[in-house]
Amino acid sequence: FNIYKKDLYRIAGEASAFTAEALEDRFTVWTCWQDAGGQSRLPRYFGIVLTADGKDLAELLVEQGYARIYGAKPADSPVQDAERVIKELKKLEARARRAKTGAWAYSRE
């Protein structure tokens, strides 16, 4: 997002609160245990998180301007088609960026 550190903490708090609210009821995690890489000593895996009403947490976070599209292309899963997911995420990110939603309100890009 290319935002100042002083704004980072505000956005992180908002994103955390949004995620906690979205997941306060039951939620489902789908994974194929594909290594997500990174520099952590702990293992990281790609996963899909669905809220109690079946909404994709990644789509919600991108739509609200709390996440950007980044990473590996998702594999097809029992709940999602990879090509549809990528296309939808790109639209949501562009819309959030234009509307200056979430972190985009502080972006210097």
PDB file of N, CA and C in Angstrom:
ATOM      1  N   PHE A   1       0.812  -1.206   0.000  1.00  0.00           N
ATOM      2  CA  PHE A   1       0.000   0.000   0.000  1.00  0.00           C
ATOM      3  C   PHE A   1       0.850   1.262   0.000  1.00  0.00           C
ATOM      4  N   ASN A   2       2.095   1.146   0.407  1.00  0.00           N
ATOM      5  CA  ASN A   2       2.992   2.291   0.476  1.00  0.00           C
ATOM      6  C   ASN A   2       2.392   3.394   1.350  1.00  0.00           C
ATOM      7  N   ILE A   3       2.183   3.067   2.627  1.00  0.00           N
ATOM      8  CA  ILE A   3       1.632   4.039   3.571  1.00  0.00           C
ATOM      9  C   ILE A   3       2.661   4.318   4.659  1.00  0.00           C
ATOM     10  N   TYR A   4       2.503   5.452   5.320  1.00  0.00           N
ATOM     11  CA  TYR A   4       3.400   5.822   6.405  1.00  0.00           C
ATOM     12  C   TYR A   4       3.186   4.900   7.608  1.00  0.00           C
ATOM     13  N   LYS A   5       4.256   4.687   8.356  1.00  0.00           N
ATOM     14  CA  LYS A   5       4.213   3.809   9.520  1.00  0.00           C
ATOM     15  C   LYS A   5       3.158   4.272  10.525  1.00  0.00           C
ATOM     16  N   LYS A   6       3.019   5.573  10.699  1.00  0.00           N
ATOM     17  CA  LYS A   6       2.039   6.093  11.659  1.00  0.00           C
ATOM     18  C   LYS A   6       0.613   5.678  11.282  1.00  0.00           C
ATOM     19  N   ASP A   7       0.335   5.525  10.003  1.00  0.00           N
ATOM     20  CA  ASP A   7      -0.992   5.109   9.546  1.00  0.00           C
ATOM     21  C   ASP A   7      -1.145   3.591   9.560  1.00  0.00           C
ATOM     22  N   LEU A   8      -0.026   2.904   9.493  1.00  0.00           N
ATOM     23  CA  LEU A   8      -0.037   1.441   9.467  1.00  0.00           C
ATOM     24  C   LEU A   8      -0.751   0.868  10.686  1.00  0.00           C
ATOM     25  N   TYR A   9      -0.462   1.379  11.864  1.00  0.00           N
ATOM     26  CA  TYR A   9      -1.057   0.853  13.085  1.00  0.00           C
ATOM     27  C   TYR A   9      -2.572   1.066  13.120  1.00  0.00           C
ATOM     28  N   ARG A  10      -3.033   2.193  12.626  1.00  0.00           N
ATOM     29  CA  ARG A  10      -4.472   2.460  12.572  1.00  0.00           C
ATOM     30  C   ARG A  10      -5.149   1.446  11.651  1.00  0.00           C
ATOM     31  N   ILE A  11      -4.583   1.263  10.467  1.00  0.00           N
ATOM     32  CA  ILE A  11      -5.162   0.340   9.490  1.00  0.00           C
ATOM     33  C   ILE A  11      -5.115  -1.092  10.006  1.00  0.00           C
ATOM     34  N   ALA A  12      -3.997  -1.468  10.633  1.00  0.00           N
ATOM     35  CA  ALA A  12      -3.871  -2.826  11.180  1.00  0.00           C
ATOM     36  C   ALA A  12      -4.939  -3.079  12.237  1.00  0.00           C
ATOM     37  N   GLY A  13      -5.203  -2.093  13.078  1.00  0.00           N
ATOM     38  CA  GLY A  13      -6.247  -2.225  14.100  1.00  0.00           C
ATOM     39  C   GLY A  13      -7.620  -2.370  13.483  1.00  0.00           C
ATOM     40  N   GLU A  14      -7.898  -1.562  12.452  1.00  0.00           N
ATOM     41  CA  GLU A  14      -9.183  -1.662  11.759  1.00  0.00           C
ATOM     42  C   GLU A  14      -9.347  -3.031  11.094  1.00  0.00           C
ATOM     43  N   ALA A  15      -8.284  -3.489  10.438  1.00  0.00           N
ATOM     44  CA  ALA A  15      -8.339  -4.785   9.749  1.00  0.00           C
ATOM     45  C   ALA A  15      -8.530  -5.923  10.745  1.00  0.00           C
ATOM     46  N   SER A  16      -7.859  -5.825  11.873  1.00  0.00           N
ATOM     47  CA  SER A  16      -7.984  -6.845  12.917  1.00  0.00           C
ATOM     48  C   SER A  16      -9.411  -6.898  13.461  1.00  0.00           C
ATOM     49  N   ALA A  17      -9.988  -5.739  13.733  1.00  0.00           N
ATOM     50  CA  ALA A  17     -11.358  -5.676  14.243  1.00  0.00           C
ATOM     51  C   ALA A  17     -12.349  -6.204  13.202  1.00  0.00           C
ATOM     52  N   PHE A  18     -12.134  -5.845  11.944  1.00  0.00           N
ATOM     53  CA  PHE A  18     -13.005  -6.314  10.866  1.00  0.00           C
ATOM     54  C   PHE A  18     -12.957  -7.852  10.773  1.00  0.00           C
ATOM     55  N   THR A  19     -11.742  -8.401  10.837  1.00  0.00           N
ATOM     56  CA  THR A  19     -11.571  -9.855  10.735  1.00  0.00           C
ATOM     57  C   THR A  19     -12.198 -10.566  11.929  1.00  0.00           C
ATOM     58  N   ALA A  20     -11.988 -10.035  13.124  1.00  0.00           N
ATOM     59  CA  ALA A  20     -12.577 -10.638  14.322  1.00  0.00           C
ATOM     60  C   ALA A  20     -14.096 -10.668  14.226  1.00  0.00           C
ATOM     61  N   GLU A  21     -14.676  -9.598  13.728  1.00  0.00           N
ATOM     62  CA  GLU A  21     -16.133  -9.548  13.578  1.00  0.00           C
ATOM     63  C   GLU A  21     -16.607 -10.527  12.507  1.00  0.00           C
ATOM     64  N   ALA A  22     -15.886 -10.598  11.390  1.00  0.00           N
ATOM     65  CA  ALA A  22     -16.275 -11.503  10.301  1.00  0.00           C
ATOM     66  C   ALA A  22     -16.204 -12.966  10.724  1.00  0.00           C
ATOM     67  N   LEU A  23     -15.310 -13.269  11.672  1.00  0.00           N
ATOM     68  CA  LEU A  23     -15.103 -14.663  12.086  1.00  0.00           C
ATOM     69  C   LEU A  23     -15.635 -14.963  13.488  1.00  0.00           C
ATOM     70  N   GLU A  24     -16.472 -14.061  14.046  1.00  0.00           N
ATOM     71  CA  GLU A  24     -16.930 -14.279  15.419  1.00  0.00           C
ATOM     72  C   GLU A  24     -17.872 -15.473  15.529  1.00  0.00           C
ATOM     73  N   ASP A  25     -18.566 -15.801  14.451  1.00  0.00           N
ATOM     74  CA  ASP A  25     -19.381 -17.018  14.428  1.00  0.00           C
ATOM     75  C   ASP A  25     -18.519 -18.139  13.869  1.00  0.00           C
ATOM     76  N   ARG A  26     -19.112 -19.244  13.597  1.00  0.00           N
ATOM     77  CA  ARG A  26     -18.357 -20.354  13.002  1.00  0.00           C
ATOM     78  C   ARG A  26     -17.727 -19.920  11.686  1.00  0.00           C
ATOM     79  N   PHE A  27     -16.631 -20.574  11.325  1.00  0.00           N
ATOM     80  CA  PHE A  27     -16.005 -20.354  10.029  1.00  0.00           C
ATOM     81  C   PHE A  27     -15.337 -21.653   9.608  1.00  0.00           C
ATOM     82  N   THR A  28     -15.024 -21.740   8.317  1.00  0.00           N
ATOM     83  CA  THR A  28     -14.430 -22.946   7.756  1.00  0.00           C
ATOM     84  C   THR A  28     -13.099 -22.590   7.113  1.00  0.00           C
ATOM     85  N   VAL A  29     -12.102 -23.450   7.298  1.00  0.00           N
ATOM     86  CA  VAL A  29     -10.800 -23.278   6.666  1.00  0.00           C
ATOM     87  C   VAL A  29     -10.556 -24.476   5.760  1.00  0.00           C
ATOM     88  N   TRP A  30     -10.266 -24.189   4.496  1.00  0.00           N
ATOM     89  CA  TRP A  30      -9.907 -25.225   3.523  1.00  0.00           C
ATOM     90  C   TRP A  30      -8.436 -25.060   3.197  1.00  0.00           C
ATOM     91  N   THR A  31      -7.699 -26.142   3.188  1.00  0.00           N
ATOM     92  CA  THR A  31      -6.293 -26.095   2.790  1.00  0.00           C
ATOM     93  C   THR A  31      -5.908 -27.406   2.120  1.00  0.00           C
ATOM     94  N   CYS A  32      -4.920 -27.328   1.230  1.00  0.00           N
ATOM     95  CA  CYS A  32      -4.358 -28.543   0.633  1.00  0.00           C
ATOM     96  C   CYS A  32      -2.950 -28.746   1.179  1.00  0.00           C
ATOM     97  N   TRP A  33      -2.599 -27.996   2.241  1.00  0.00           N
ATOM     98  CA  TRP A  33      -1.306 -28.069   2.909  1.00  0.00           C
ATOM     99  C   TRP A  33      -0.161 -27.737   1.964  1.00  0.00           C
ATOM    100  N   GLN A  34      -0.426 -26.800   1.031  1.00  0.00           N
ATOM    101  CA  GLN A  34       0.617 -26.323   0.115  1.00  0.00           C
ATOM    102  C   GLN A  34       1.480 -25.303   0.850  1.00  0.00           C
ATOM    103  N   ASP A  35       2.788 -25.492   0.836  1.00  0.00           N
ATOM    104  CA  ASP A  35       3.719 -24.600   1.520  1.00  0.00           C
ATOM    105  C   ASP A  35       3.605 -23.189   0.964  1.00  0.00           C
ATOM    106  N   ALA A  36       3.386 -22.221   1.851  1.00  0.00           N
ATOM    107  CA  ALA A  36       3.251 -20.823   1.439  1.00  0.00           C
ATOM    108  C   ALA A  36       4.592 -20.089   1.457  1.00  0.00           C
ATOM    109  N   GLY A  37       5.653 -20.778   1.836  1.00  0.00           N
ATOM    110  CA  GLY A  37       6.976 -20.159   1.829  1.00  0.00           C
ATOM    111  C   GLY A  37       7.116 -19.081   2.881  1.00  0.00           C
ATOM    112  N   GLY A  38       7.928 -18.109   2.608  1.00  0.00           N
ATOM    113  CA  GLY A  38       8.171 -17.030   3.557  1.00  0.00           C
ATOM    114  C   GLY A  38       9.425 -17.279   4.363  1.00  0.00           C
ATOM    115  N   GLN A  39       9.750 -16.342   5.225  1.00  0.00           N
ATOM    116  CA  GLN A  39      10.993 -16.412   5.981  1.00  0.00           C
ATOM    117  C   GLN A  39      10.798 -16.882   7.423  1.00  0.00           C
ATOM    118  N   SER A  40       9.582 -17.186   7.810  1.00  0.00           N
ATOM    119  CA  SER A  40       9.316 -17.643   9.165  1.00  0.00           C
ATOM    120  C   SER A  40       9.912 -19.032   9.390  1.00  0.00           C
ATOM    121  N   ARG A  41      10.305 -19.289  10.599  1.00  0.00           N
ATOM    122  CA  ARG A  41      10.774 -20.634  10.950  1.00  0.00           C
ATOM    123  C   ARG A  41       9.596 -21.594  11.110  1.00  0.00           C
ATOM    124  N   LEU A  42       8.408 -21.034  11.305  1.00  0.00           N
ATOM    125  CA  LEU A  42       7.210 -21.845  11.449  1.00  0.00           C
ATOM    126  C   LEU A  42       6.636 -22.160  10.067  1.00  0.00           C
ATOM    127  N   PRO A  43       6.018 -23.311   9.918  1.00  0.00           N
ATOM    128  CA  PRO A  43       5.421 -23.632   8.617  1.00  0.00           C
ATOM    129  C   PRO A  43       4.226 -22.719   8.321  1.00  0.00           C
ATOM    130  N   ARG A  44       4.053 -22.360   7.038  1.00  0.00           N
ATOM    131  CA  ARG A  44       2.916 -21.543   6.592  1.00  0.00           C
ATOM    132  C   ARG A  44       2.276 -22.252   5.421  1.00  0.00           C
ATOM    133  N   TYR A  45       0.949 -22.246   5.401  1.00  0.00           N
ATOM    134  CA  TYR A  45       0.226 -22.931   4.343  1.00  0.00           C
ATOM    135  C   TYR A  45      -0.837 -22.011   3.756  1.00  0.00           C
ATOM    136  N   PHE A  46      -1.097 -22.203   2.459  1.00  0.00           N
ATOM    137  CA  PHE A  46      -2.190 -21.482   1.823  1.00  0.00           C
ATOM    138  C   PHE A  46      -3.507 -22.075   2.302  1.00  0.00           C
ATOM    139  N   GLY A  47      -4.500 -21.228   2.462  1.00  0.00           N
ATOM    140  CA  GLY A  47      -5.810 -21.701   2.875  1.00  0.00           C
ATOM    141  C   GLY A  47      -6.898 -20.756   2.404  1.00  0.00           C
ATOM    142  N   ILE A  48      -8.109 -21.252   2.430  1.00  0.00           N
ATOM    143  CA  ILE A  48      -9.293 -20.457   2.105  1.00  0.00           C
ATOM    144  C   ILE A  48     -10.147 -20.432   3.361  1.00  0.00           C
ATOM    145  N   VAL A  49     -10.518 -19.231   3.805  1.00  0.00           N
ATOM    146  CA  VAL A  49     -11.335 -19.088   5.007  1.00  0.00           C
ATOM    147  C   VAL A  49     -12.708 -18.589   4.577  1.00  0.00           C
ATOM    148  N   LEU A  50     -13.739 -19.339   4.956  1.00  0.00           N
ATOM    149  CA  LEU A  50     -15.117 -18.958   4.649  1.00  0.00           C
ATOM    150  C   LEU A  50     -15.825 -18.600   5.950  1.00  0.00           C
ATOM    151  N   THR A  51     -16.551 -17.478   5.939  1.00  0.00           N
ATOM    152  CA  THR A  51     -17.318 -17.058   7.107  1.00  0.00           C
ATOM    153  C   THR A  51     -18.525 -17.977   7.279  1.00  0.00           C
ATOM    154  N   ALA A  52     -19.243 -17.793   8.386  1.00  0.00           N
ATOM    155  CA  ALA A  52     -20.403 -18.636   8.684  1.00  0.00           C
ATOM    156  C   ALA A  52     -21.450 -18.585   7.571  1.00  0.00           C
ATOM    157  N   ASP A  53     -21.553 -17.442   6.893  1.00  0.00           N
ATOM    158  CA  ASP A  53     -22.528 -17.326   5.799  1.00  0.00           C
ATOM    159  C   ASP A  53     -21.914 -17.643   4.436  1.00  0.00           C
ATOM    160  N   GLY A  54     -20.712 -18.246   4.430  1.00  0.00           N
ATOM    161  CA  GLY A  54     -20.107 -18.720   3.183  1.00  0.00           C
ATOM    162  C   GLY A  54     -19.336 -17.701   2.387  1.00  0.00           C
ATOM    163  N   LYS A  55     -19.077 -16.519   2.952  1.00  0.00           N
ATOM    164  CA  LYS A  55     -18.307 -15.500   2.242  1.00  0.00           C
ATOM    165  C   LYS A  55     -16.808 -15.766   2.401  1.00  0.00           C
ATOM    166  N   ASP A  56     -16.049 -15.470   1.365  1.00  0.00           N
ATOM    167  CA  ASP A  56     -14.605 -15.668   1.353  1.00  0.00           C
ATOM    168  C   ASP A  56     -13.941 -14.513   2.097  1.00  0.00           C
ATOM    169  N   LEU A  57     -13.194 -14.813   3.170  1.00  0.00           N
ATOM    170  CA  LEU A  57     -12.544 -13.768   3.958  1.00  0.00           C
ATOM    171  C   LEU A  57     -11.573 -12.945   3.117  1.00  0.00           C
ATOM    172  N   ALA A  58     -10.857 -13.581   2.203  1.00  0.00           N
ATOM    173  CA  ALA A  58      -9.926 -12.843   1.339  1.00  0.00           C
ATOM    174  C   ALA A  58     -10.669 -11.798   0.512  1.00  0.00           C
ATOM    175  N   GLU A  59     -11.799 -12.180  -0.064  1.00  0.00           N
ATOM    176  CA  GLU A  59     -12.583 -11.226  -0.857  1.00  0.00           C
ATOM    177  C   GLU A  59     -13.075 -10.079   0.017  1.00  0.00           C
ATOM    178  N   LEU A  60     -13.525 -10.379   1.226  1.00  0.00           N
ATOM    179  CA  LEU A  60     -13.997  -9.327   2.128  1.00  0.00           C
ATOM    180  C   LEU A  60     -12.881  -8.355   2.486  1.00  0.00           C
ATOM    181  N   LEU A  61     -11.689  -8.877   2.776  1.00  0.00           N
ATOM    182  CA  LEU A  61     -10.565  -8.017   3.147  1.00  0.00           C
ATOM    183  C   LEU A  61     -10.099  -7.148   1.982  1.00  0.00           C
ATOM    184  N   VAL A  62     -10.051  -7.705   0.785  1.00  0.00           N
ATOM    185  CA  VAL A  62      -9.665  -6.923  -0.393  1.00  0.00           C
ATOM    186  C   VAL A  62     -10.716  -5.854  -0.670  1.00  0.00           C
ATOM    187  N   GLU A  63     -11.979  -6.238  -0.584  1.00  0.00           N
ATOM    188  CA  GLU A  63     -13.080  -5.298  -0.836  1.00  0.00           C
ATOM    189  C   GLU A  63     -13.054  -4.111   0.125  1.00  0.00           C
ATOM    190  N   GLN A  64     -12.664  -4.353   1.376  1.00  0.00           N
ATOM    191  CA  GLN A  64     -12.612  -3.300   2.390  1.00  0.00           C
ATOM    192  C   GLN A  64     -11.298  -2.523   2.384  1.00  0.00           C
ATOM    193  N   GLY A  65     -10.388  -2.904   1.494  1.00  0.00           N
ATOM    194  CA  GLY A  65      -9.110  -2.206   1.403  1.00  0.00           C
ATOM    195  C   GLY A  65      -8.122  -2.602   2.484  1.00  0.00           C
ATOM    196  N   TYR A  66      -8.309  -3.758   3.104  1.00  0.00           N
ATOM    197  CA  TYR A  66      -7.412  -4.226   4.153  1.00  0.00           C
ATOM    198  C   TYR A  66      -6.411  -5.265   3.655  1.00  0.00           C
ATOM    199  N   ALA A  67      -6.498  -5.648   2.400  1.00  0.00           N
ATOM    200  CA  ALA A  67      -5.564  -6.627   1.831  1.00  0.00           C
ATOM    201  C   ALA A  67      -5.396  -6.328   0.353  1.00  0.00           C
ATOM    202  N   ARG A  68      -4.249  -6.743  -0.172  1.00  0.00           N
ATOM    203  CA  ARG A  68      -3.950  -6.622  -1.593  1.00  0.00           C
ATOM    204  C   ARG A  68      -3.808  -8.021  -2.169  1.00  0.00           C
ATOM    205  N   ILE A  69      -3.956  -8.113  -3.473  1.00  0.00           N
ATOM    206  CA  ILE A  69      -3.780  -9.390  -4.146  1.00  0.00           C
ATOM    207  C   ILE A  69      -2.287  -9.635  -4.300  1.00  0.00           C
ATOM    208  N   TYR A  70      -1.833 -10.745  -3.739  1.00  0.00           N
ATOM    209  CA  TYR A  70      -0.423 -11.070  -3.794  1.00  0.00           C
ATOM    210  C   TYR A  70      -0.277 -12.559  -3.521  1.00  0.00           C
ATOM    211  N   GLY A  71       0.711 -13.169  -4.119  1.00  0.00           N
ATOM    212  CA  GLY A  71       0.991 -14.558  -3.803  1.00  0.00           C
ATOM    213  C   GLY A  71       0.782 -15.479  -4.976  1.00  0.00           C
ATOM    214  N   ALA A  72       0.737 -16.736  -4.671  1.00  0.00           N
ATOM    215  CA  ALA A  72       0.606 -17.774  -5.692  1.00  0.00           C
ATOM    216  C   ALA A  72      -0.832 -17.883  -6.180  1.00  0.00           C
ATOM    217  N   LYS A  73      -0.964 -18.373  -7.383  1.00  0.00           N
ATOM    218  CA  LYS A  73      -2.289 -18.633  -7.926  1.00  0.00           C
ATOM    219  C   LYS A  73      -2.930 -19.758  -7.118  1.00  0.00           C
ATOM    220  N   PRO A  74      -4.162 -19.554  -6.638  1.00  0.00           N
ATOM    221  CA  PRO A  74      -4.788 -20.601  -5.830  1.00  0.00           C
ATOM    222  C   PRO A  74      -5.145 -21.818  -6.674  1.00  0.00           C
ATOM    223  N   ALA A  75      -4.986 -22.965  -6.077  1.00  0.00           N
ATOM    224  CA  ALA A  75      -5.393 -24.201  -6.754  1.00  0.00           C
ATOM    225  C   ALA A  75      -6.913 -24.309  -6.700  1.00  0.00           C
ATOM    226  N   ASP A  76      -7.495 -24.998  -7.671  1.00  0.00           N
ATOM    227  CA  ASP A  76      -8.934 -25.237  -7.607  1.00  0.00           C
ATOM    228  C   ASP A  76      -9.237 -25.998  -6.321  1.00  0.00           C
ATOM    229  N   SER A  77     -10.343 -25.694  -5.713  1.00  0.00           N
ATOM    230  CA  SER A  77     -10.723 -26.347  -4.468  1.00  0.00           C
ATOM    231  C   SER A  77     -12.174 -26.802  -4.575  1.00  0.00           C
ATOM    232  N   PRO A  78     -12.637 -27.555  -3.594  1.00  0.00           N
ATOM    233  CA  PRO A  78     -14.043 -27.976  -3.615  1.00  0.00           C
ATOM    234  C   PRO A  78     -15.010 -26.802  -3.504  1.00  0.00           C
ATOM    235  N   VAL A  79     -14.518 -25.644  -3.048  1.00  0.00           N
ATOM    236  CA  VAL A  79     -15.422 -24.511  -2.828  1.00  0.00           C
ATOM    237  C   VAL A  79     -15.200 -23.348  -3.783  1.00  0.00           C
ATOM    238  N   GLN A  80     -14.104 -23.331  -4.536  1.00  0.00           N
ATOM    239  CA  GLN A  80     -13.828 -22.177  -5.386  1.00  0.00           C
ATOM    240  C   GLN A  80     -13.117 -22.566  -6.674  1.00  0.00           C
ATOM    241  N   ASP A  81     -13.392 -21.817  -7.730  1.00  0.00           N
ATOM    242  CA  ASP A  81     -12.702 -21.955  -9.001  1.00  0.00           C
ATOM    243  C   ASP A  81     -11.611 -20.884  -9.043  1.00  0.00           C
ATOM    244  N   ALA A  82     -10.362 -21.280  -9.246  1.00  0.00           N
ATOM    245  CA  ALA A  82      -9.225 -20.361  -9.162  1.00  0.00           C
ATOM    246  C   ALA A  82      -9.348 -19.171 -10.109  1.00  0.00           C
ATOM    247  N   GLU A  83      -9.734 -19.393 -11.330  1.00  0.00           N
ATOM    248  CA  GLU A  83      -9.831 -18.285 -12.302  1.00  0.00           C
ATOM    249  C   GLU A  83     -10.890 -17.275 -11.891  1.00  0.00           C
ATOM    250  N   ARG A  84     -12.020 -17.762 -11.381  1.00  0.00           N
ATOM    251  CA  ARG A  84     -13.082 -16.853 -10.930  1.00  0.00           C
ATOM    252  C   ARG A  84     -12.594 -16.038  -9.738  1.00  0.00           C
ATOM    253  N   VAL A  85     -11.875 -16.677  -8.824  1.00  0.00           N
ATOM    254  CA  VAL A  85     -11.372 -15.990  -7.631  1.00  0.00           C
ATOM    255  C   VAL A  85     -10.429 -14.860  -8.021  1.00  0.00           C
ATOM    256  N   ILE A  86      -9.482 -15.124  -8.893  1.00  0.00           N
ATOM    257  CA  ILE A  86      -8.510 -14.114  -9.308  1.00  0.00           C
ATOM    258  C   ILE A  86      -9.212 -12.938  -9.993  1.00  0.00           C
ATOM    259  N   LYS A  87     -10.118 -13.234 -10.887  1.00  0.00           N
ATOM    260  CA  LYS A  87     -10.851 -12.182 -11.601  1.00  0.00           C
ATOM    261  C   LYS A  87     -11.644 -11.312 -10.621  1.00  0.00           C
ATOM    262  N   GLU A  88     -12.327 -11.939  -9.689  1.00  0.00           N
ATOM    263  CA  GLU A  88     -13.123 -11.195  -8.715  1.00  0.00           C
ATOM    264  C   GLU A  88     -12.236 -10.370  -7.783  1.00  0.00           C
ATOM    265  N   LEU A  89     -11.134 -10.934  -7.323  1.00  0.00           N
ATOM    266  CA  LEU A  89     -10.227 -10.187  -6.449  1.00  0.00           C
ATOM    267  C   LEU A  89      -9.656  -8.961  -7.150  1.00  0.00           C
ATOM    268  N   LYS A  90      -9.311  -9.087  -8.421  1.00  0.00           N
ATOM    269  CA  LYS A  90      -8.789  -7.940  -9.172  1.00  0.00           C
ATOM    270  C   LYS A  90      -9.829  -6.829  -9.257  1.00  0.00           C
ATOM    271  N   LYS A  91     -11.087  -7.191  -9.497  1.00  0.00           N
ATOM    272  CA  LYS A  91     -12.157  -6.186  -9.556  1.00  0.00           C
ATOM    273  C   LYS A  91     -12.350  -5.517  -8.198  1.00  0.00           C
ATOM    274  N   LEU A  92     -12.362  -6.314  -7.135  1.00  0.00           N
ATOM    275  CA  LEU A  92     -12.558  -5.761  -5.795  1.00  0.00           C
ATOM    276  C   LEU A  92     -11.420  -4.835  -5.394  1.00  0.00           C
ATOM    277  N   GLU A  93     -10.174  -5.231  -5.713  1.00  0.00           N
ATOM    278  CA  GLU A  93      -9.023  -4.391  -5.378  1.00  0.00           C
ATOM    279  C   GLU A  93      -9.084  -3.069  -6.139  1.00  0.00           C
ATOM    280  N   ALA A  94      -9.398  -3.109  -7.417  1.00  0.00           N
ATOM    281  CA  ALA A  94      -9.479  -1.882  -8.221  1.00  0.00           C
ATOM    282  C   ALA A  94     -10.570  -0.958  -7.680  1.00  0.00           C
ATOM    283  N   ARG A  95     -11.701  -1.529  -7.300  1.00  0.00           N
ATOM    284  CA  ARG A  95     -12.817  -0.733  -6.768  1.00  0.00           C
ATOM    285  C   ARG A  95     -12.423  -0.087  -5.433  1.00  0.00           C
ATOM    286  N   ALA A  96     -11.790  -0.854  -4.540  1.00  0.00           N
ATOM    287  CA  ALA A  96     -11.372  -0.317  -3.238  1.00  0.00           C
ATOM    288  C   ALA A  96     -10.325   0.769  -3.414  1.00  0.00           C
ATOM    289  N   ARG A  97      -9.423   0.565  -4.351  1.00  0.00           N
ATOM    290  CA  ARG A  97      -8.367   1.552  -4.602  1.00  0.00           C
ATOM    291  C   ARG A  97      -8.959   2.868  -5.118  1.00  0.00           C
ATOM    292  N   ARG A  98      -9.877   2.766  -6.078  1.00  0.00           N
ATOM    293  CA  ARG A  98     -10.523   3.973  -6.616  1.00  0.00           C
ATOM    294  C   ARG A  98     -11.313   4.720  -5.549  1.00  0.00           C
ATOM    295  N   ALA A  99     -11.988   3.971  -4.673  1.00  0.00           N
ATOM    296  CA  ALA A  99     -12.822   4.572  -3.635  1.00  0.00           C
ATOM    297  C   ALA A  99     -12.012   4.998  -2.410  1.00  0.00           C
ATOM    298  N   LYS A 100     -10.701   4.680  -2.418  1.00  0.00           N
ATOM    299  CA  LYS A 100      -9.818   4.992  -1.292  1.00  0.00           C
ATOM    300  C   LYS A 100     -10.375   4.401   0.014  1.00  0.00           C
ATOM    301  N   THR A 101     -10.727   3.118  -0.066  1.00  0.00           N
ATOM    302  CA  THR A 101     -11.265   2.380   1.066  1.00  0.00           C
ATOM    303  C   THR A 101     -10.151   1.755   1.886  1.00  0.00           C
ATOM    304  N   GLY A 102     -10.299   1.722   3.206  1.00  0.00           N
ATOM    305  CA  GLY A 102      -9.326   1.075   4.083  1.00  0.00           C
ATOM    306  C   GLY A 102      -7.952   1.692   3.937  1.00  0.00           C
ATOM    307  N   ALA A 103      -6.938   0.859   3.750  1.00  0.00           N
ATOM    308  CA  ALA A 103      -5.547   1.337   3.630  1.00  0.00           C
ATOM    309  C   ALA A 103      -5.347   2.209   2.407  1.00  0.00           C
ATOM    310  N   TRP A 104      -6.184   2.057   1.400  1.00  0.00           N
ATOM    311  CA  TRP A 104      -6.046   2.878   0.201  1.00  0.00           C
ATOM    312  C   TRP A 104      -6.253   4.353   0.503  1.00  0.00           C
ATOM    313  N   ALA A 105      -6.949   4.668   1.589  1.00  0.00           N
ATOM    314  CA  ALA A 105      -7.148   6.065   1.967  1.00  0.00           C
ATOM    315  C   ALA A 105      -5.819   6.724   2.363  1.00  0.00           C
ATOM    316  N   TYR A 106      -4.843   5.908   2.750  1.00  0.00           N
ATOM    317  CA  TYR A 106      -3.543   6.412   3.194  1.00  0.00           C
ATOM    318  C   TYR A 106      -2.430   6.113   2.212  1.00  0.00           C
ATOM    319  N   SER A 107      -2.748   5.457   1.121  1.00  0.00           N
ATOM    320  CA  SER A 107      -1.738   5.018   0.158  1.00  0.00           C
ATOM    321  C   SER A 107      -1.073   6.192  -0.532  1.00  0.00           C
ATOM    322  N   ARG A 108       0.226   6.047  -0.760  1.00  0.00           N
ATOM    323  CA  ARG A 108       0.980   7.057  -1.508  1.00  0.00           C
ATOM    324  C   ARG A 108       1.239   6.572  -2.937  1.00  0.00           C
ATOM    325  N   GLU A 109       0.523   5.566  -3.368  1.00  0.00           N
ATOM    326  CA  GLU A 109       0.685   5.047  -4.738  1.00  0.00           C
ATOM    327  C   GLU A 109      -0.225   5.785  -5.686  1.00  0.00           C
TER     328      GLU A 109
END
